[in-house]
Amino acid sequence: MDSFAKMAFNRSTDDEDKRLWQLIQTAGCHASFDRLYEKYWAYVFELAYARTKDLNLAEDITQGLFLRLWEKRQSLHIANIPNYLFIAVKNGVLNWIKAEQRKSPLTATLAELRETDTAADHPLLYQELLSIHDELVDQFTPAQQEIYHMRFRDDLTTKEIAEKLGISRKTVQNQVHLCVTKLKKAISLLYTIF
């Protein structure tokens, strides 16, 4: 593509982004958000994956970014969507790194407790943490429980879950993100125990 054609393409993309963002921001237009999501999901995911080298984490960061974009649409002033997304991914990865440095993940804690049998109370702590986790998952809606178990117990990808359930991948991703967010909030106090 010659430079004139690239300039024309970029200008038409910028114009479309501005129209979409205006409709999202002022009218809460779901169709415009869906178009923006479809247009930039792969871009955001690739940016996140390039920095994390972890497919699940990149997917979580991507979903979280789009969820926040929708939730804060009325207060955000975005002049250039790709630039905003680039910076948001970078900040999302940095925030994740900072959070991981402050706490030990529950799964790592559970694995450590399972492997360590020198203390008599470790099996009890492990069982208690599993019990708390199960109680929290039981509070999800039946549909969320099914998606959560398919994703984390059966280790299916969001695409595989969407195909099995006959729903969109976006719906699966949103539900997984909501479930994980609920769990993180509910168990955040447990991290200080260890």
PDB file of C-alpha atoms in Angstrom:
ATOM      1  CA  MET A   1       0.000   0.000   0.000  1.00  0.00           C
ATOM      2  CA  ASP A   2       1.513   3.342  -0.984  1.00  0.00           C
ATOM      3  CA  SER A   3       1.829   6.194   1.523  1.00  0.00           C
ATOM      4  CA  PHE A   4      -1.194   8.086   0.176  1.00  0.00           C
ATOM      5  CA  ALA A   5      -3.390   4.995   0.497  1.00  0.00           C
ATOM      6  CA  LYS A   6      -2.101   4.393   4.057  1.00  0.00           C
ATOM      7  CA  MET A   7      -2.911   7.990   5.009  1.00  0.00           C
ATOM      8  CA  ALA A   8      -6.428   7.654   3.585  1.00  0.00           C
ATOM      9  CA  PHE A   9      -6.929   4.318   5.391  1.00  0.00           C
ATOM     10  CA  ASN A  10      -5.679   5.711   8.714  1.00  0.00           C
ATOM     11  CA  ARG A  11      -7.880   8.793   8.355  1.00  0.00           C
ATOM     12  CA  SER A  12     -10.976   6.655   7.646  1.00  0.00           C
ATOM     13  CA  THR A  13     -10.125   4.423  10.651  1.00  0.00           C
ATOM     14  CA  ASP A  14      -9.664   7.489  12.859  1.00  0.00           C
ATOM     15  CA  ASP A  15     -12.995   8.908  11.651  1.00  0.00           C
ATOM     16  CA  GLU A  16     -14.778   5.626  12.337  1.00  0.00           C
ATOM     17  CA  ASP A  17     -13.181   5.387  15.812  1.00  0.00           C
ATOM     18  CA  LYS A  18     -14.287   8.923  16.635  1.00  0.00           C
ATOM     19  CA  ARG A  19     -17.865   8.204  15.531  1.00  0.00           C
ATOM     20  CA  LEU A  20     -17.943   4.931  17.467  1.00  0.00           C
ATOM     21  CA  TRP A  21     -16.508   6.504  20.612  1.00  0.00           C
ATOM     22  CA  GLN A  22     -18.936   9.401  20.451  1.00  0.00           C
ATOM     23  CA  LEU A  23     -21.900   6.988  20.208  1.00  0.00           C
ATOM     24  CA  ILE A  24     -20.512   4.847  23.033  1.00  0.00           C
ATOM     25  CA  GLN A  25     -19.853   7.832  25.256  1.00  0.00           C
ATOM     26  CA  THR A  26     -23.000   9.866  24.680  1.00  0.00           C
ATOM     27  CA  ALA A  27     -25.633   7.224  23.910  1.00  0.00           C
ATOM     28  CA  GLY A  28     -24.201   4.108  25.552  1.00  0.00           C
ATOM     29  CA  CYS A  29     -24.523   2.401  22.172  1.00  0.00           C
ATOM     30  CA  HIS A  30     -23.866  -1.325  22.585  1.00  0.00           C
ATOM     31  CA  ALA A  31     -23.571  -1.935  18.839  1.00  0.00           C
ATOM     32  CA  SER A  32     -20.837   0.703  18.565  1.00  0.00           C
ATOM     33  CA  PHE A  33     -19.009  -0.814  21.529  1.00  0.00           C
ATOM     34  CA  ASP A  34     -19.292  -4.275  19.961  1.00  0.00           C
ATOM     35  CA  ARG A  35     -17.790  -2.904  16.740  1.00  0.00           C
ATOM     36  CA  LEU A  36     -14.914  -1.273  18.641  1.00  0.00           C
ATOM     37  CA  TYR A  37     -14.413  -4.473  20.649  1.00  0.00           C
ATOM     38  CA  GLU A  38     -14.300  -6.659  17.525  1.00  0.00           C
ATOM     39  CA  LYS A  39     -12.021  -4.193  15.776  1.00  0.00           C
ATOM     40  CA  TYR A  40      -9.438  -3.947  18.577  1.00  0.00           C
ATOM     41  CA  TRP A  41      -9.723  -7.136  20.655  1.00  0.00           C
ATOM     42  CA  ALA A  42      -6.925  -8.958  18.795  1.00  0.00           C
ATOM     43  CA  TYR A  43      -4.713  -5.848  18.899  1.00  0.00           C
ATOM     44  CA  VAL A  44      -5.098  -5.486  22.663  1.00  0.00           C
ATOM     45  CA  PHE A  45      -4.662  -9.218  23.261  1.00  0.00           C
ATOM     46  CA  GLU A  46      -1.460  -9.318  21.184  1.00  0.00           C
ATOM     47  CA  LEU A  47      -0.052  -6.336  23.092  1.00  0.00           C
ATOM     48  CA  ALA A  48      -0.832  -7.993  26.426  1.00  0.00           C
ATOM     49  CA  TYR A  49       0.549 -11.349  25.328  1.00  0.00           C
ATOM     50  CA  ALA A  50       3.762  -9.782  24.000  1.00  0.00           C
ATOM     51  CA  ARG A  51       4.393  -8.361  27.481  1.00  0.00           C
ATOM     52  CA  THR A  52       3.230 -11.297  29.625  1.00  0.00           C
ATOM     53  CA  LYS A  53       3.863 -14.386  27.463  1.00  0.00           C
ATOM     54  CA  ASP A  54       0.845 -15.903  29.213  1.00  0.00           C
ATOM     55  CA  LEU A  55      -2.317 -16.555  27.179  1.00  0.00           C
ATOM     56  CA  ASN A  56      -4.697 -16.612  30.147  1.00  0.00           C
ATOM     57  CA  LEU A  57      -3.239 -13.495  31.708  1.00  0.00           C
ATOM     58  CA  ALA A  58      -3.264 -11.673  28.363  1.00  0.00           C
ATOM     59  CA  GLU A  59      -6.917 -12.632  27.954  1.00  0.00           C
ATOM     60  CA  ASP A  60      -7.738 -11.419  31.481  1.00  0.00           C
ATOM     61  CA  ILE A  61      -5.960  -8.104  30.902  1.00  0.00           C
ATOM     62  CA  THR A  62      -7.751  -7.662  27.574  1.00  0.00           C
ATOM     63  CA  GLN A  63     -11.174  -8.406  29.028  1.00  0.00           C
ATOM     64  CA  GLY A  64     -10.529  -6.168  32.020  1.00  0.00           C
ATOM     65  CA  LEU A  65      -9.481  -3.309  29.775  1.00  0.00           C
ATOM     66  CA  PHE A  66     -12.631  -3.507  27.648  1.00  0.00           C
ATOM     67  CA  LEU A  67     -14.817  -3.892  30.726  1.00  0.00           C
ATOM     68  CA  ARG A  68     -13.298  -0.744  32.278  1.00  0.00           C
ATOM     69  CA  LEU A  69     -13.580   1.061  28.953  1.00  0.00           C
ATOM     70  CA  TRP A  70     -17.334   0.414  28.951  1.00  0.00           C
ATOM     71  CA  GLU A  71     -17.828   1.148  32.642  1.00  0.00           C
ATOM     72  CA  LYS A  72     -15.902   4.463  32.492  1.00  0.00           C
ATOM     73  CA  ARG A  73     -17.026   5.506  29.009  1.00  0.00           C
ATOM     74  CA  GLN A  74     -18.698   8.720  30.186  1.00  0.00           C
ATOM     75  CA  SER A  75     -15.646  10.011  32.040  1.00  0.00           C
ATOM     76  CA  LEU A  76     -12.928   9.050  29.538  1.00  0.00           C
ATOM     77  CA  HIS A  77     -11.678  11.530  26.975  1.00  0.00           C
ATOM     78  CA  ILE A  78     -10.024   9.518  24.219  1.00  0.00           C
ATOM     79  CA  ALA A  79      -8.627  11.254  21.155  1.00  0.00           C
ATOM     80  CA  ASN A  80      -6.899   8.224  19.619  1.00  0.00           C
ATOM     81  CA  ILE A  81      -8.287   4.750  20.388  1.00  0.00           C
ATOM     82  CA  PRO A  82      -5.197   2.672  19.399  1.00  0.00           C
ATOM     83  CA  ASN A  83      -2.883   4.936  21.434  1.00  0.00           C
ATOM     84  CA  TYR A  84      -5.225   4.813  24.431  1.00  0.00           C
ATOM     85  CA  LEU A  85      -5.419   1.007  24.234  1.00  0.00           C
ATOM     86  CA  PHE A  86      -1.634   0.694  23.912  1.00  0.00           C
ATOM     87  CA  ILE A  87      -1.079   2.749  27.066  1.00  0.00           C
ATOM     88  CA  ALA A  88      -3.922   1.006  28.912  1.00  0.00           C
ATOM     89  CA  VAL A  89      -2.403  -2.421  28.190  1.00  0.00           C
ATOM     90  CA  LYS A  90       1.010  -1.237  29.343  1.00  0.00           C
ATOM     91  CA  ASN A  91      -0.516   0.098  32.566  1.00  0.00           C
ATOM     92  CA  GLY A  92      -2.582  -3.065  33.022  1.00  0.00           C
ATOM     93  CA  VAL A  93       0.524  -5.243  32.810  1.00  0.00           C
ATOM     94  CA  LEU A  94       2.438  -2.954  35.193  1.00  0.00           C
ATOM     95  CA  ASN A  95      -0.457  -3.017  37.674  1.00  0.00           C
ATOM     96  CA  TRP A  96      -0.556  -6.797  37.488  1.00  0.00           C
ATOM     97  CA  ILE A  97       3.193  -7.023  38.150  1.00  0.00           C
ATOM     98  CA  LYS A  98       2.888  -4.692  41.151  1.00  0.00           C
ATOM     99  CA  ALA A  99      -0.042  -6.674  42.534  1.00  0.00           C
ATOM    100  CA  GLU A 100       1.839  -9.951  42.135  1.00  0.00           C
ATOM    101  CA  GLN A 101       4.837  -8.527  43.967  1.00  0.00           C
ATOM    102  CA  ARG A 102       2.600  -7.558  46.908  1.00  0.00           C
ATOM    103  CA  LYS A 103       0.921 -10.911  47.317  1.00  0.00           C
ATOM    104  CA  SER A 104       1.348 -14.568  46.747  1.00  0.00           C
ATOM    105  CA  PRO A 105      -1.331 -16.007  44.457  1.00  0.00           C
ATOM    106  CA  LEU A 106      -3.860 -18.271  46.154  1.00  0.00           C
ATOM    107  CA  THR A 107      -3.044 -21.142  43.812  1.00  0.00           C
ATOM    108  CA  ALA A 108       0.648 -20.921  44.703  1.00  0.00           C
ATOM    109  CA  THR A 109      -0.246 -20.777  48.389  1.00  0.00           C
ATOM    110  CA  LEU A 110      -2.453 -23.836  48.037  1.00  0.00           C
ATOM    111  CA  ALA A 111       0.298 -25.696  46.178  1.00  0.00           C
ATOM    112  CA  GLU A 112       2.834 -24.795  48.877  1.00  0.00           C
ATOM    113  CA  LEU A 113       0.480 -25.988  51.593  1.00  0.00           C
ATOM    114  CA  ARG A 114      -0.157 -29.240  49.752  1.00  0.00           C
ATOM    115  CA  GLU A 115       3.575 -29.923  49.302  1.00  0.00           C
ATOM    116  CA  THR A 116       4.559 -29.012  52.842  1.00  0.00           C
ATOM    117  CA  ASP A 117       3.624 -31.629  55.386  1.00  0.00           C
ATOM    118  CA  THR A 118       5.925 -30.560  58.210  1.00  0.00           C
ATOM    119  CA  ALA A 119       3.280 -28.552  60.042  1.00  0.00           C
ATOM    120  CA  ALA A 120       0.237 -30.364  61.373  1.00  0.00           C
ATOM    121  CA  ASP A 121      -2.141 -27.507  60.518  1.00  0.00           C
ATOM    122  CA  HIS A 122      -1.261 -27.204  56.807  1.00  0.00           C
ATOM    123  CA  PRO A 123      -3.754 -29.854  55.638  1.00  0.00           C
ATOM    124  CA  LEU A 124      -6.443 -28.112  57.682  1.00  0.00           C
ATOM    125  CA  LEU A 125      -5.587 -24.704  56.211  1.00  0.00           C
ATOM    126  CA  TYR A 126      -5.556 -26.154  52.721  1.00  0.00           C
ATOM    127  CA  GLN A 127      -8.980 -27.763  53.199  1.00  0.00           C
ATOM    128  CA  GLU A 128     -10.350 -24.554  54.693  1.00  0.00           C
ATOM    129  CA  LEU A 129      -9.138 -22.488  51.730  1.00  0.00           C
ATOM    130  CA  LEU A 130     -10.645 -24.981  49.297  1.00  0.00           C
ATOM    131  CA  SER A 131     -13.903 -24.887  51.236  1.00  0.00           C
ATOM    132  CA  ILE A 132     -13.989 -21.065  51.083  1.00  0.00           C
ATOM    133  CA  HIS A 133     -13.267 -21.181  47.358  1.00  0.00           C
ATOM    134  CA  ASP A 134     -16.073 -23.696  46.776  1.00  0.00           C
ATOM    135  CA  GLU A 135     -18.536 -21.626  48.829  1.00  0.00           C
ATOM    136  CA  LEU A 136     -17.693 -18.548  46.779  1.00  0.00           C
ATOM    137  CA  VAL A 137     -18.147 -20.424  43.500  1.00  0.00           C
ATOM    138  CA  ASP A 138     -21.501 -21.757  44.762  1.00  0.00           C
ATOM    139  CA  GLN A 139     -22.687 -18.137  45.000  1.00  0.00           C
ATOM    140  CA  PHE A 140     -22.285 -17.676  41.235  1.00  0.00           C
ATOM    141  CA  THR A 141     -25.322 -18.069  39.007  1.00  0.00           C
ATOM    142  CA  PRO A 142     -25.707 -21.583  37.532  1.00  0.00           C
ATOM    143  CA  ALA A 143     -24.525 -20.324  34.138  1.00  0.00           C
ATOM    144  CA  GLN A 144     -21.463 -18.666  35.693  1.00  0.00           C
ATOM    145  CA  GLN A 145     -20.659 -21.838  37.647  1.00  0.00           C
ATOM    146  CA  GLU A 146     -20.801 -23.912  34.471  1.00  0.00           C
ATOM    147  CA  ILE A 147     -18.536 -21.510  32.568  1.00  0.00           C
ATOM    148  CA  TYR A 148     -16.146 -21.172  35.529  1.00  0.00           C
ATOM    149  CA  HIS A 149     -15.810 -24.961  35.935  1.00  0.00           C
ATOM    150  CA  MET A 150     -15.344 -25.477  32.204  1.00  0.00           C
ATOM    151  CA  ARG A 151     -12.609 -22.840  32.162  1.00  0.00           C
ATOM    152  CA  PHE A 152     -10.681 -23.712  35.330  1.00  0.00           C
ATOM    153  CA  ARG A 153     -11.566 -27.311  36.198  1.00  0.00           C
ATOM    154  CA  ASP A 154     -11.822 -28.689  32.661  1.00  0.00           C
ATOM    155  CA  ASP A 155      -9.162 -26.252  31.337  1.00  0.00           C
ATOM    156  CA  LEU A 156     -11.132 -25.360  28.208  1.00  0.00           C
ATOM    157  CA  THR A 157     -10.407 -22.189  26.272  1.00  0.00           C
ATOM    158  CA  THR A 158     -13.059 -19.499  26.003  1.00  0.00           C
ATOM    159  CA  LYS A 159     -13.506 -20.425  22.347  1.00  0.00           C
ATOM    160  CA  GLU A 160     -14.133 -24.093  23.231  1.00  0.00           C
ATOM    161  CA  ILE A 161     -16.618 -23.104  25.949  1.00  0.00           C
ATOM    162  CA  ALA A 162     -18.467 -20.782  23.576  1.00  0.00           C
ATOM    163  CA  GLU A 163     -18.756 -23.562  20.986  1.00  0.00           C
ATOM    164  CA  LYS A 164     -19.969 -26.126  23.553  1.00  0.00           C
ATOM    165  CA  LEU A 165     -22.561 -23.785  25.049  1.00  0.00           C
ATOM    166  CA  GLY A 166     -23.595 -22.152  21.780  1.00  0.00           C
ATOM    167  CA  ILE A 167     -22.896 -18.622  23.017  1.00  0.00           C
ATOM    168  CA  SER A 168     -20.501 -15.922  21.860  1.00  0.00           C
ATOM    169  CA  ARG A 169     -16.868 -15.979  22.915  1.00  0.00           C
ATOM    170  CA  LYS A 170     -17.304 -12.441  24.195  1.00  0.00           C
ATOM    171  CA  THR A 171     -20.041 -13.603  26.583  1.00  0.00           C
ATOM    172  CA  VAL A 172     -17.805 -16.383  27.892  1.00  0.00           C
ATOM    173  CA  GLN A 173     -14.895 -13.972  28.350  1.00  0.00           C
ATOM    174  CA  ASN A 174     -17.084 -11.479  30.193  1.00  0.00           C
ATOM    175  CA  GLN A 175     -18.469 -14.179  32.502  1.00  0.00           C
ATOM    176  CA  VAL A 176     -15.008 -15.576  33.269  1.00  0.00           C
ATOM    177  CA  HIS A 177     -13.773 -12.076  34.033  1.00  0.00           C
ATOM    178  CA  LEU A 178     -16.743 -11.394  36.323  1.00  0.00           C
ATOM    179  CA  CYS A 179     -16.238 -14.683  38.185  1.00  0.00           C
ATOM    180  CA  VAL A 180     -12.520 -14.139  38.674  1.00  0.00           C
ATOM    181  CA  THR A 181     -13.112 -10.548  39.798  1.00  0.00           C
ATOM    182  CA  LYS A 182     -15.683 -11.722  42.368  1.00  0.00           C
ATOM    183  CA  LEU A 183     -13.299 -14.361  43.684  1.00  0.00           C
ATOM    184  CA  LYS A 184     -10.372 -11.951  43.872  1.00  0.00           C
ATOM    185  CA  LYS A 185     -12.410  -9.443  45.852  1.00  0.00           C
ATOM    186  CA  ALA A 186     -13.763 -12.076  48.211  1.00  0.00           C
ATOM    187  CA  ILE A 187     -10.431 -13.752  48.937  1.00  0.00           C
ATOM    188  CA  SER A 188      -8.204 -10.694  48.953  1.00  0.00           C
ATOM    189  CA  LEU A 189      -8.187 -10.745  52.751  1.00  0.00           C
ATOM    190  CA  LEU A 190      -6.880 -14.314  52.756  1.00  0.00           C
ATOM    191  CA  TYR A 191      -3.624 -13.213  51.140  1.00  0.00           C
ATOM    192  CA  THR A 192      -2.617 -11.364  54.278  1.00  0.00           C
ATOM    193  CA  ILE A 193      -2.859 -14.602  56.285  1.00  0.00           C
ATOM    194  CA  PHE A 194       0.072 -16.065  54.444  1.00  0.00           C
TER     195      PHE A 194
END
